[in-house]
Amino acid sequence: MNSFMNTPAGFELKNGKMVNVQPIEAMFNPSFIVRSFHVITTAGMTMAFVIASIAAFKLLRNRQPKDTVYHKKALKMSMIVGFFSTLLSMLAGDLSAKFLHKFQPEKLAAYEWHFDTSSHAKLLLLVC
């Protein structure tokens, strides 16, 4: 839905009514790939770190050797998946920002806390 709101496609407005509706074009609009990539990578990252936190908790709570082997493997695997998902989500964020720069520069400026128009605006890391 957010993808459609950012780059609406697949219909025409005539006299205030939607005509010539094409659902497939509306679903697969210009921002679909970037947004979907971002959602999938961040979902994978979240899933991996939730599993890692459960494995770490169980590792701390259980002292039986057979259980700790399982939880150590789960922790290691989930941290590896989380690491690579984090790298991919950083790439997805960069692609999203580049997409916004092309299609919605005003939104990108608001994300970066620039509310006054200027050329060569400075990068703001912390805004207090």
Tab-separated table of C-alpha atoms in Angstrom:
chain	number	residue	atom	x	y	z
A	1	MET	CA	0.000	0.000	0.000
A	2	ASN	CA	2.769	2.425	0.884
A	3	SER	CA	4.416	1.697	-2.445
A	4	PHE	CA	1.205	2.604	-4.271
A	5	MET	CA	0.803	5.826	-2.288
A	6	ASN	CA	4.333	6.948	-3.123
A	7	THR	CA	4.170	6.231	-6.847
A	8	PRO	CA	0.534	5.686	-7.842
A	9	ALA	CA	0.094	3.907	-11.164
A	10	GLY	CA	-2.420	1.774	-13.009
A	11	PHE	CA	-5.353	4.151	-13.307
A	12	GLU	CA	-6.470	7.475	-14.740
A	13	LEU	CA	-8.566	10.178	-13.100
A	14	LYS	CA	-11.384	11.604	-15.206
A	15	ASN	CA	-13.971	13.906	-13.649
A	16	GLY	CA	-12.876	12.841	-10.172
A	17	LYS	CA	-13.375	9.132	-10.869
A	18	MET	CA	-10.854	6.384	-11.421
A	19	VAL	CA	-11.085	4.901	-14.900
A	20	ASN	CA	-8.959	2.485	-16.894
A	21	VAL	CA	-7.927	0.658	-13.711
A	22	GLN	CA	-5.115	-1.867	-14.180
A	23	PRO	CA	-4.514	-3.727	-10.882
A	24	ILE	CA	-1.277	-5.428	-11.980
A	25	GLU	CA	0.274	-2.100	-12.977
A	26	ALA	CA	-0.919	-0.588	-9.694
A	27	MET	CA	0.689	-3.394	-7.663
A	28	PHE	CA	3.957	-3.414	-9.582
A	29	ASN	CA	4.489	0.344	-9.758
A	30	PRO	CA	7.937	2.017	-9.999
A	31	SER	CA	8.667	1.797	-6.266
A	32	PHE	CA	7.613	-1.856	-5.860
A	33	ILE	CA	11.066	-3.422	-6.213
A	34	VAL	CA	12.850	-0.973	-3.902
A	35	ARG	CA	10.134	-1.111	-1.239
A	36	SER	CA	9.798	-4.900	-1.389
A	37	PHE	CA	13.568	-5.376	-1.125
A	38	HIS	CA	13.591	-3.104	1.925
A	39	VAL	CA	10.702	-4.951	3.600
A	40	ILE	CA	12.164	-8.413	2.964
A	41	THR	CA	15.657	-7.541	4.198
A	42	THR	CA	14.460	-5.776	7.338
A	43	ALA	CA	12.015	-8.596	8.098
A	44	GLY	CA	14.872	-11.083	7.785
A	45	MET	CA	17.041	-8.931	10.024
A	46	THR	CA	14.315	-8.640	12.655
A	47	MET	CA	13.586	-12.364	12.546
A	48	ALA	CA	17.263	-13.252	12.903
A	49	PHE	CA	17.834	-10.999	15.897
A	50	VAL	CA	14.642	-12.149	17.637
A	51	ILE	CA	15.794	-15.751	17.234
A	52	ALA	CA	19.280	-14.753	18.431
A	53	SER	CA	17.835	-13.144	21.542
A	54	ILE	CA	15.782	-16.252	22.320
A	55	ALA	CA	18.811	-18.504	21.779
A	56	ALA	CA	20.973	-16.275	23.989
A	57	PHE	CA	18.330	-16.255	26.713
A	58	LYS	CA	18.001	-20.033	26.584
A	59	LEU	CA	21.781	-20.410	26.565
A	60	LEU	CA	22.036	-18.380	29.745
A	61	ARG	CA	19.164	-20.220	31.440
A	62	ASN	CA	20.002	-23.839	30.548
A	63	ARG	CA	23.091	-25.471	31.916
A	64	GLN	CA	22.584	-28.930	30.444
A	65	PRO	CA	25.323	-29.685	27.881
A	66	LYS	CA	22.964	-31.141	25.259
A	67	ASP	CA	20.808	-27.981	25.289
A	68	THR	CA	23.711	-25.547	25.196
A	69	VAL	CA	25.091	-27.103	21.996
A	70	TYR	CA	21.761	-26.533	20.252
A	71	HIS	CA	21.408	-22.956	21.534
A	72	LYS	CA	25.001	-22.078	20.623
A	73	LYS	CA	24.377	-23.242	17.050
A	74	ALA	CA	21.102	-21.325	16.909
A	75	LEU	CA	22.787	-18.190	18.243
A	76	LYS	CA	25.678	-18.444	15.789
A	77	MET	CA	23.447	-19.091	12.769
A	78	SER	CA	20.971	-16.348	13.634
A	79	MET	CA	23.752	-13.809	14.211
A	80	ILE	CA	25.281	-14.649	10.824
A	81	VAL	CA	21.905	-14.281	9.102
A	82	GLY	CA	21.284	-11.076	11.067
A	83	PHE	CA	24.650	-9.651	10.025
A	84	PHE	CA	24.085	-10.250	6.323
A	85	SER	CA	20.470	-9.087	6.556
A	86	THR	CA	21.720	-5.891	8.184
A	87	LEU	CA	24.144	-5.299	5.317
A	88	LEU	CA	21.377	-5.911	2.793
A	89	SER	CA	18.984	-3.609	4.653
A	90	MET	CA	21.626	-0.881	4.583
A	91	LEU	CA	21.823	-1.341	0.809
A	92	ALA	CA	18.014	-1.260	0.627
A	93	GLY	CA	17.960	1.981	2.626
A	94	ASP	CA	20.478	3.539	0.267
A	95	LEU	CA	18.435	2.454	-2.750
A	96	SER	CA	15.287	3.852	-1.107
A	97	ALA	CA	16.979	7.203	-0.545
A	98	LYS	CA	18.158	7.304	-4.164
A	99	PHE	CA	14.639	6.448	-5.300
A	100	LEU	CA	13.239	9.265	-3.149
A	101	HIS	CA	15.828	11.668	-4.542
A	102	LYS	CA	14.543	10.919	-8.026
A	103	PHE	CA	10.770	10.732	-7.409
A	104	GLN	CA	10.112	12.645	-4.155
A	105	PRO	CA	12.976	15.001	-3.255
A	106	GLU	CA	10.742	16.867	-0.781
A	107	LYS	CA	10.207	13.714	1.267
A	108	LEU	CA	13.938	12.967	1.255
A	109	ALA	CA	14.645	16.506	2.477
A	110	ALA	CA	12.143	16.033	5.305
A	111	TYR	CA	13.741	12.686	6.220
A	112	GLU	CA	17.086	14.475	6.408
A	113	TRP	CA	15.617	17.287	8.526
A	114	HIS	CA	16.006	20.004	5.864
A	115	PHE	CA	12.925	22.208	5.944
A	116	ASP	CA	14.354	25.260	4.163
A	117	THR	CA	15.293	25.096	0.500
A	118	SER	CA	19.031	25.349	-0.109
A	119	SER	CA	21.640	24.028	-2.473
A	120	HIS	CA	24.400	21.735	-1.213
A	121	ALA	CA	22.723	21.208	2.167
A	122	LYS	CA	24.898	19.801	4.923
A	123	LEU	CA	24.498	16.271	6.212
A	124	LEU	CA	22.911	16.322	9.664
A	125	LEU	CA	23.740	13.325	11.831
A	126	LEU	CA	22.149	14.446	15.093
A	127	VAL	CA	19.365	16.970	15.435
A	128	CYS	CA	18.550	18.080	18.948
